[in-house]
DNA sequence: CGATATGTAACTAAAATAGTTACATATGAA
DNA sequence: TTCATATGTAACTATTTTAGTTACATATCG
């Protein structure tokens, strides 16, 4: 299961993108997300490292570094990803068993296809897309 | 992240499918998976409830109820699923904020597409497929 | 210089994950 | 009919993940 970090990250980027003038601080974002400002700053740190936003200690607010149409949800997803695998495989099946010995590598292939399909779809959707849907609400 | 249950369930079904004659017990499966028999029995219970296998208390072994070619990985995945959502959305964004108020429903749509893409791919792959790949190793 | 914000480390609480012990119940061979 | 053996489950524990919080160092700018 994919945790709420992606949702919060998209929430953060949306607020920054739709408020290019007044500074959107971790404090104000936290109020909108309804969480602690540190949670926001931890995520903004990852988004910053991925080159999606910029910020400076002491200076309030964040700046979007790419156009919303250029930021795909896959990019955001990958910015938060530590280990790339969506599916977990049981770690030590019995190597003396015919199935146990080979199941892991077969599952890897199976899972890779599924994950590719997921990521391909996430690559189709952009921040601009999200914002557009939000405005039509 | 999707936990190891799906991997273990596929492992279970593979062992049952490839040993139609001698009884494959939770004990022997556990040895191949390298885990506790109770872990296997818990999963077999869910596979049983999904109509994929049958068993009787006291009688050793499990029986596959469908041809391996008719069992898709999606079916197995869904047999183990308690709540259907792959992505989690942060639960209570601020309803007084324009973004906070609508972000959840927009993310739902976004995530649904991604999950659909994943599931469509999982539906393409069957137990027969897995077994075939295993034998060619 | 001081109010305010970002950047992080460290800690806590809650939930998910996986494994284990214990035991009730059904089967089938001796 | 009895007993070894297997499935079916409940209950408990340990580990890891997830999310939130406190505390504080550091940078900005009026």
Short mmCIF file of C-alpha atoms (C1' of nucleotides) in Angstrom, two decimals:
data_model
loop_
_atom_site.label_atom_id
_atom_site.label_comp_id
_atom_site.label_asym_id
_atom_site.label_seq_id
_atom_site.Cartn_x
_atom_site.Cartn_y
_atom_site.Cartn_z
CA UNK A 1 0.00 0.00 0.00
CA UNK A 2 1.25 3.45 -0.92
CA UNK A 3 1.22 5.76 2.08
CA UNK A 4 -0.22 9.25 2.35
CA UNK A 5 3.08 10.98 1.57
CA UNK A 6 2.32 11.14 -2.14
CA UNK A 7 -1.07 12.70 -1.44
CA UNK A 8 0.45 15.27 0.89
CA UNK A 9 3.25 16.04 -1.59
CA UNK A 10 0.72 16.71 -4.34
CA UNK A 11 -1.22 18.85 -1.90
CA UNK A 12 1.96 20.85 -1.16
CA UNK A 13 2.81 21.34 -4.83
CA UNK A 14 -0.75 22.39 -5.61
CA UNK A 15 -0.69 25.10 -2.95
CA UNK A 16 2.66 26.40 -4.17
CA UNK A 17 1.56 26.36 -7.80
CA UNK A 18 -1.73 28.15 -7.20
CA UNK A 19 -0.20 30.86 -4.99
CA UNK A 20 2.77 32.13 -6.98
CA UNK A 21 2.65 35.58 -5.34
CA UNK A 22 2.11 35.39 -1.59
CA UNK A 23 4.58 33.06 0.17
CA UNK A 24 3.18 29.64 1.03
CA UNK A 25 4.92 28.58 4.23
CA UNK A 26 5.21 25.16 5.82
CA UNK A 27 2.96 26.56 8.52
CA UNK A 28 0.15 27.53 6.12
CA UNK A 29 0.52 24.30 4.14
CA UNK A 30 0.30 22.33 7.37
CA UNK A 31 -2.99 24.09 8.17
CA UNK A 32 -4.43 23.12 4.79
CA UNK A 33 -3.21 19.52 5.00
CA UNK A 34 -4.10 19.41 8.70
CA UNK A 35 -0.82 18.12 10.02
CA UNK A 36 2.38 19.28 11.67
CA UNK A 37 4.64 21.79 9.84
CA UNK A 38 7.61 19.47 10.29
CA UNK A 39 5.83 16.80 8.27
CA UNK A 40 5.54 19.36 5.48
CA UNK A 41 9.17 20.43 5.76
CA UNK A 42 10.34 16.83 5.59
CA UNK A 43 8.43 16.30 2.37
CA UNK A 44 9.43 19.68 0.92
CA UNK A 45 13.02 18.61 1.54
CA UNK A 46 12.52 15.61 -0.72
CA UNK A 47 10.73 17.66 -3.36
CA UNK A 48 13.59 20.14 -3.20
CA UNK A 49 16.15 17.39 -3.63
CA UNK A 50 14.24 16.19 -6.68
CA UNK A 51 14.52 19.65 -8.17
CA UNK A 52 10.80 20.37 -8.12
CA UNK A 53 10.83 23.30 -5.70
CA UNK A 54 13.32 25.65 -4.10
CA UNK A 55 13.51 27.35 -0.72
CA UNK A 56 15.95 29.04 1.62
CA UNK A 57 16.27 28.74 5.37
CA UNK A 58 14.94 31.93 6.90
CA UNK A 59 13.09 33.00 3.79
CA UNK A 60 9.39 32.17 3.97
CA UNK A 61 7.76 30.13 1.25
CA UNK A 62 8.65 27.77 -1.57
CA UNK A 63 9.03 28.29 -5.30
CA UNK A 64 7.99 25.90 -8.02
CA UNK A 65 10.91 25.23 -10.36
CA UNK A 66 8.96 23.66 -13.20
CA UNK A 67 5.69 24.43 -14.92
CA UNK A 68 2.79 22.39 -13.45
CA UNK A 69 2.32 20.79 -16.85
CA UNK A 70 5.88 19.48 -16.71
CA UNK A 71 5.55 17.86 -13.31
CA UNK A 72 4.10 14.36 -13.61
CA UNK A 73 2.71 12.44 -10.67
CA UNK A 74 5.31 9.77 -11.42
CA UNK A 75 8.05 12.33 -10.82
CA UNK A 76 6.52 13.23 -7.48
CA UNK A 77 6.06 9.56 -6.64
CA UNK A 78 9.68 8.80 -7.42
CA UNK A 79 10.89 11.85 -5.51
CA UNK A 80 9.50 10.26 -2.35
CA UNK A 81 10.55 6.71 -3.12
CA UNK A 82 13.42 5.23 -1.13
CA UNK A 83 13.33 1.68 -2.41
CA UNK A 84 11.85 1.38 -5.88
CA UNK A 85 9.86 -1.79 -5.46
CA UNK A 86 6.10 -1.64 -5.06
CA UNK A 87 5.68 -5.35 -4.37
CA UNK A 88 7.51 -7.22 -1.65
CA UNK A 89 8.75 -10.77 -2.18
CA UNK A 90 9.19 -13.16 0.75
CA UNK A 91 12.93 -13.01 1.39
CA UNK A 92 14.26 -16.55 1.92
CA UNK A 93 12.34 -19.42 0.34
CA UNK A 94 13.92 -22.85 0.57
CA UNK A 95 16.65 -23.20 -2.09
CA UNK A 96 16.40 -26.99 -1.86
CA UNK A 97 12.85 -26.80 -3.19
CA UNK A 98 12.40 -26.46 -6.90
CA UNK A 99 9.76 -23.77 -6.52
CA UNK A 100 11.45 -22.03 -3.61
CA UNK A 101 14.68 -21.76 -5.52
CA UNK A 102 13.22 -19.94 -8.53
CA UNK A 103 10.04 -18.22 -7.40
CA UNK A 104 11.71 -14.95 -6.51
CA UNK A 105 13.14 -14.19 -9.93
CA UNK A 106 9.88 -15.17 -11.63
CA UNK A 107 7.88 -12.92 -9.32
CA UNK A 108 10.31 -10.10 -10.00
CA UNK A 109 9.43 -10.23 -13.69
CA UNK A 110 5.72 -10.47 -12.98
CA UNK A 111 5.78 -7.57 -10.57
CA UNK A 112 7.96 -5.44 -12.78
CA UNK A 113 5.33 -5.52 -15.51
CA UNK A 114 2.61 -4.48 -13.10
CA UNK A 115 4.68 -1.70 -11.63
CA UNK A 116 5.60 -0.47 -15.11
CA UNK A 117 1.92 -0.29 -16.00
CA UNK A 118 1.22 1.71 -12.86
CA UNK A 119 4.11 4.10 -13.43
CA UNK A 120 3.22 4.61 -17.05
CA UNK A 121 -0.21 5.77 -15.97
CA UNK A 122 1.23 8.03 -13.26
CA UNK A 123 3.46 9.56 -15.93
CA UNK A 124 0.37 10.57 -17.90
CA UNK A 125 -0.99 12.75 -15.15
CA UNK A 126 0.54 16.10 -14.26
CA UNK A 127 0.21 18.68 -11.52
CA UNK A 128 -1.53 20.91 -14.08
CA UNK A 129 -4.03 18.13 -14.51
CA UNK A 130 -4.73 17.97 -10.79
CA UNK A 131 -5.13 21.74 -10.56
CA UNK A 132 -7.49 21.80 -13.50
CA UNK A 133 -9.69 19.18 -11.89
CA UNK A 134 -9.61 21.09 -8.62
CA UNK A 135 -10.77 24.31 -10.25
CA UNK A 136 -13.69 22.60 -11.94
CA UNK A 137 -15.06 21.54 -8.57
CA UNK B 1 3.72 -1.02 -0.69
CA UNK B 2 2.22 -4.42 -1.33
CA UNK B 3 3.30 -6.90 1.33
CA UNK B 4 4.69 -10.39 0.88
CA UNK B 5 1.31 -12.09 1.23
CA UNK B 6 0.70 -12.04 -2.52
CA UNK B 7 4.11 -13.61 -3.15
CA UNK B 8 3.49 -16.31 -0.58
CA UNK B 9 -0.02 -16.97 -1.94
CA UNK B 10 1.36 -17.45 -5.45
CA UNK B 11 4.00 -19.74 -3.97
CA UNK B 12 1.27 -21.77 -2.27
CA UNK B 13 -0.83 -22.09 -5.40
CA UNK B 14 2.21 -23.07 -7.46
CA UNK B 15 3.07 -25.91 -5.09
CA UNK B 16 -0.51 -27.17 -5.12
CA UNK B 17 -0.77 -26.93 -8.89
CA UNK B 18 2.49 -28.73 -9.58
CA UNK B 19 1.82 -31.56 -7.14
CA UNK B 20 -1.68 -32.74 -8.00
CA UNK B 21 -1.06 -36.26 -6.69
CA UNK B 22 0.80 -36.27 -3.38
CA UNK B 23 -0.86 -34.07 -0.73
CA UNK B 24 0.80 -30.69 -0.25
CA UNK B 25 0.31 -29.82 3.42
CA UNK B 26 0.64 -26.49 5.18
CA UNK B 27 3.69 -28.02 6.84
CA UNK B 28 5.45 -28.82 3.56
CA UNK B 29 4.45 -25.51 2.01
CA UNK B 30 5.83 -23.70 5.04
CA UNK B 31 9.15 -25.47 4.55
CA UNK B 32 9.34 -24.33 0.93
CA UNK B 33 8.30 -20.76 1.74
CA UNK B 34 10.43 -20.84 4.88
CA UNK B 35 7.86 -19.64 7.34
CA UNK B 36 5.44 -20.89 9.97
CA UNK B 37 2.65 -23.32 8.91
CA UNK B 38 0.07 -21.04 10.51
CA UNK B 39 1.04 -18.26 8.12
CA UNK B 40 0.29 -20.67 5.29
CA UNK B 41 -3.02 -21.79 6.77
CA UNK B 42 -4.14 -18.20 7.22
CA UNK B 43 -3.48 -17.48 3.56
CA UNK B 44 -4.97 -20.79 2.40
CA UNK B 45 -8.09 -19.78 4.30
CA UNK B 46 -8.40 -16.65 2.17
CA UNK B 47 -7.68 -18.56 -1.05
CA UNK B 48 -10.32 -21.06 -0.01
CA UNK B 49 -12.84 -18.30 0.65
CA UNK B 50 -12.12 -16.93 -2.83
CA UNK B 51 -12.95 -20.32 -4.30
CA UNK B 52 -9.46 -21.02 -5.61
CA UNK B 53 -8.68 -24.06 -3.48
CA UNK B 54 -10.47 -26.50 -1.23
CA UNK B 55 -9.49 -28.38 1.90
CA UNK B 56 -10.94 -30.21 4.87
CA UNK B 57 -9.91 -30.09 8.49
CA UNK B 58 -8.11 -33.33 9.31
CA UNK B 59 -7.51 -34.25 5.70
CA UNK B 60 -4.00 -33.40 4.57
CA UNK B 61 -3.43 -31.20 1.55
CA UNK B 62 -5.23 -28.73 -0.64
CA UNK B 63 -6.90 -29.05 -4.01
CA UNK B 64 -6.85 -26.50 -6.80
CA UNK B 65 -10.40 -25.73 -7.91
CA UNK B 66 -9.56 -23.99 -11.17
CA UNK B 67 -7.11 -24.64 -13.98
CA UNK B 68 -3.88 -22.67 -13.51
CA UNK B 69 -4.61 -20.88 -16.78
CA UNK B 70 -7.88 -19.60 -15.32
CA UNK B 71 -6.34 -18.17 -12.17
CA UNK B 72 -5.05 -14.66 -12.78
CA UNK B 73 -2.68 -12.89 -10.44
CA UNK B 74 -5.34 -10.21 -10.07
CA UNK B 75 -7.73 -12.81 -8.68
CA UNK B 76 -5.13 -13.88 -6.12
CA UNK B 77 -4.36 -10.26 -5.31
CA UNK B 78 -8.01 -9.49 -4.73
CA UNK B 79 -8.52 -12.64 -2.69
CA UNK B 80 -6.08 -11.22 -0.14
CA UNK B 81 -7.29 -7.64 -0.26
CA UNK B 82 -9.18 -6.30 2.71
CA UNK B 83 -9.57 -2.69 1.65
CA UNK B 84 -9.41 -2.21 -2.07
CA UNK B 85 -7.37 0.95 -2.24
CA UNK B 86 -3.72 0.82 -3.18
CA UNK B 87 -3.05 4.49 -2.49
CA UNK B 88 -3.77 6.19 0.81
CA UNK B 89 -5.09 9.75 0.93
CA UNK B 90 -4.45 11.98 3.95
CA UNK B 91 -7.70 11.77 5.88
CA UNK B 92 -8.72 15.23 7.03
CA UNK B 93 -7.49 18.21 5.05
CA UNK B 94 -8.86 21.61 6.02
CA UNK B 95 -12.35 22.05 4.51
CA UNK B 96 -12.02 25.83 4.84
CA UNK B 97 -9.19 25.76 2.35
CA UNK B 98 -10.08 25.63 -1.31
CA UNK B 99 -7.48 22.96 -2.03
CA UNK B 100 -8.04 21.03 1.19
CA UNK B 101 -11.74 20.82 0.53
CA UNK B 102 -11.45 19.19 -2.90
CA UNK B 103 -8.08 17.46 -3.07
CA UNK B 104 -9.36 14.13 -1.82
CA UNK B 105 -11.91 13.54 -4.55
CA UNK B 106 -9.45 14.64 -7.23
CA UNK B 107 -6.78 12.30 -5.91
CA UNK B 108 -9.32 9.49 -5.85
CA UNK B 109 -9.80 9.83 -9.60
CA UNK B 110 -6.07 10.08 -10.24
CA UNK B 111 -5.31 7.06 -8.12
CA UNK B 112 -8.15 5.02 -9.54
CA UNK B 113 -6.64 5.28 -13.02
CA UNK B 114 -3.26 4.14 -11.77
CA UNK B 115 -4.71 1.25 -9.83
CA UNK B 116 -6.81 0.22 -12.82
CA UNK B 117 -3.68 0.12 -14.97
CA UNK B 118 -1.95 -2.04 -12.39
CA UNK B 119 -4.87 -4.42 -12.05
CA UNK B 120 -5.32 -4.72 -15.79
CA UNK B 121 -1.73 -5.90 -16.03
CA UNK B 122 -2.16 -8.33 -13.12
CA UNK B 123 -5.19 -9.72 -14.92
CA UNK B 124 -3.02 -10.61 -17.91
CA UNK B 125 -0.81 -12.93 -15.93
CA UNK B 126 -1.96 -16.32 -14.74
CA UNK B 127 -0.73 -19.06 -12.44
CA UNK B 128 -0.02 -21.13 -15.56
CA UNK B 129 2.20 -18.32 -16.70
CA UNK B 130 4.17 -18.35 -13.46
CA UNK B 131 4.57 -22.11 -13.59
CA UNK B 132 5.75 -21.99 -17.16
CA UNK B 133 8.40 -19.45 -16.30
CA UNK B 134 9.45 -21.54 -13.31
CA UNK B 135 9.93 -24.68 -15.43
CA UNK B 136 12.06 -22.84 -17.96
CA UNK B 137 14.54 -21.95 -15.25
"C1'" DC C 1 18.94 42.73 16.67
"C1'" DG C 2 14.83 40.16 16.91
"C1'" DA C 3 10.75 38.09 14.97
"C1'" DT C 4 10.00 34.56 11.79
"C1'" DA C 5 10.97 30.65 8.71
"C1'" DT C 6 13.45 26.69 7.00
"C1'" DG C 7 16.24 22.47 8.04
"C1'" DT C 8 16.96 18.42 10.94
"C1'" DA C 9 17.69 15.30 14.67
"C1'" DA C 10 15.52 12.74 18.15
"C1'" DC C 11 11.69 10.96 20.38
"C1'" DT C 12 6.78 8.99 20.81
"C1'" DA C 13 2.42 6.78 19.45
"C1'" DA C 14 -0.15 4.05 16.56
"C1'" DA C 15 -0.71 0.84 12.93
"C1'" DA C 16 0.82 -2.79 9.84
"C1'" DT C 17 3.48 -6.99 9.16
"C1'" DA C 18 5.13 -11.38 10.17
"C1'" DG C 19 5.82 -14.98 13.25
"C1'" DT C 20 4.54 -17.98 17.21
"C1'" DT C 21 2.01 -20.64 20.78
"C1'" DA C 22 -1.98 -22.94 21.98
"C1'" DC C 23 -5.78 -25.49 21.19
"C1'" DA C 24 -10.34 -27.08 19.12
"C1'" DT C 25 -11.88 -30.15 15.62
"C1'" DA C 26 -11.94 -33.44 11.66
"C1'" DT C 27 -9.82 -37.49 9.23
"C1'" DG C 28 -8.36 -42.02 8.56
"C1'" DA C 29 -5.31 -45.87 9.49
"C1'" DA C 30 -4.04 -49.20 13.08
"C1'" DT D 1 -12.52 -46.71 18.82
"C1'" DT D 2 -8.37 -44.72 19.49
"C1'" DC D 3 -4.54 -42.08 18.22
"C1'" DA D 4 -1.36 -39.73 15.22
"C1'" DT D 5 -1.82 -36.14 12.08
"C1'" DA D 6 -3.78 -32.18 9.68
"C1'" DT D 7 -6.66 -28.13 9.14
"C1'" DG D 8 -8.84 -23.96 11.29
"C1'" DT D 9 -8.44 -20.08 14.43
"C1'" DA D 10 -7.77 -17.16 18.34
"C1'" DA D 11 -4.51 -14.74 20.95
"C1'" DC D 12 -0.15 -13.01 21.82
"C1'" DT D 13 4.60 -11.00 20.62
"C1'" DA D 14 8.30 -8.74 18.05
"C1'" DT D 15 9.63 -5.83 14.37
"C1'" DT D 16 9.05 -2.35 11.15
"C1'" DT D 17 6.60 1.42 9.09
"C1'" DT D 18 4.04 5.55 9.37
"C1'" DA D 19 2.80 9.82 11.21
"C1'" DG D 20 3.19 13.27 14.49
"C1'" DT D 21 5.76 16.05 17.93
"C1'" DT D 22 9.39 18.54 20.55
"C1'" DA D 23 13.56 20.86 20.39
"C1'" DC D 24 16.85 23.51 18.46
"C1'" DA D 25 20.42 25.25 15.02
"C1'" DT D 26 20.63 28.47 11.33
"C1'" DA D 27 19.30 31.88 7.72
"C1'" DT D 28 16.51 36.06 6.29
"C1'" DC D 29 15.02 40.66 6.49
"C1'" DG D 30 12.61 44.61 8.37
#
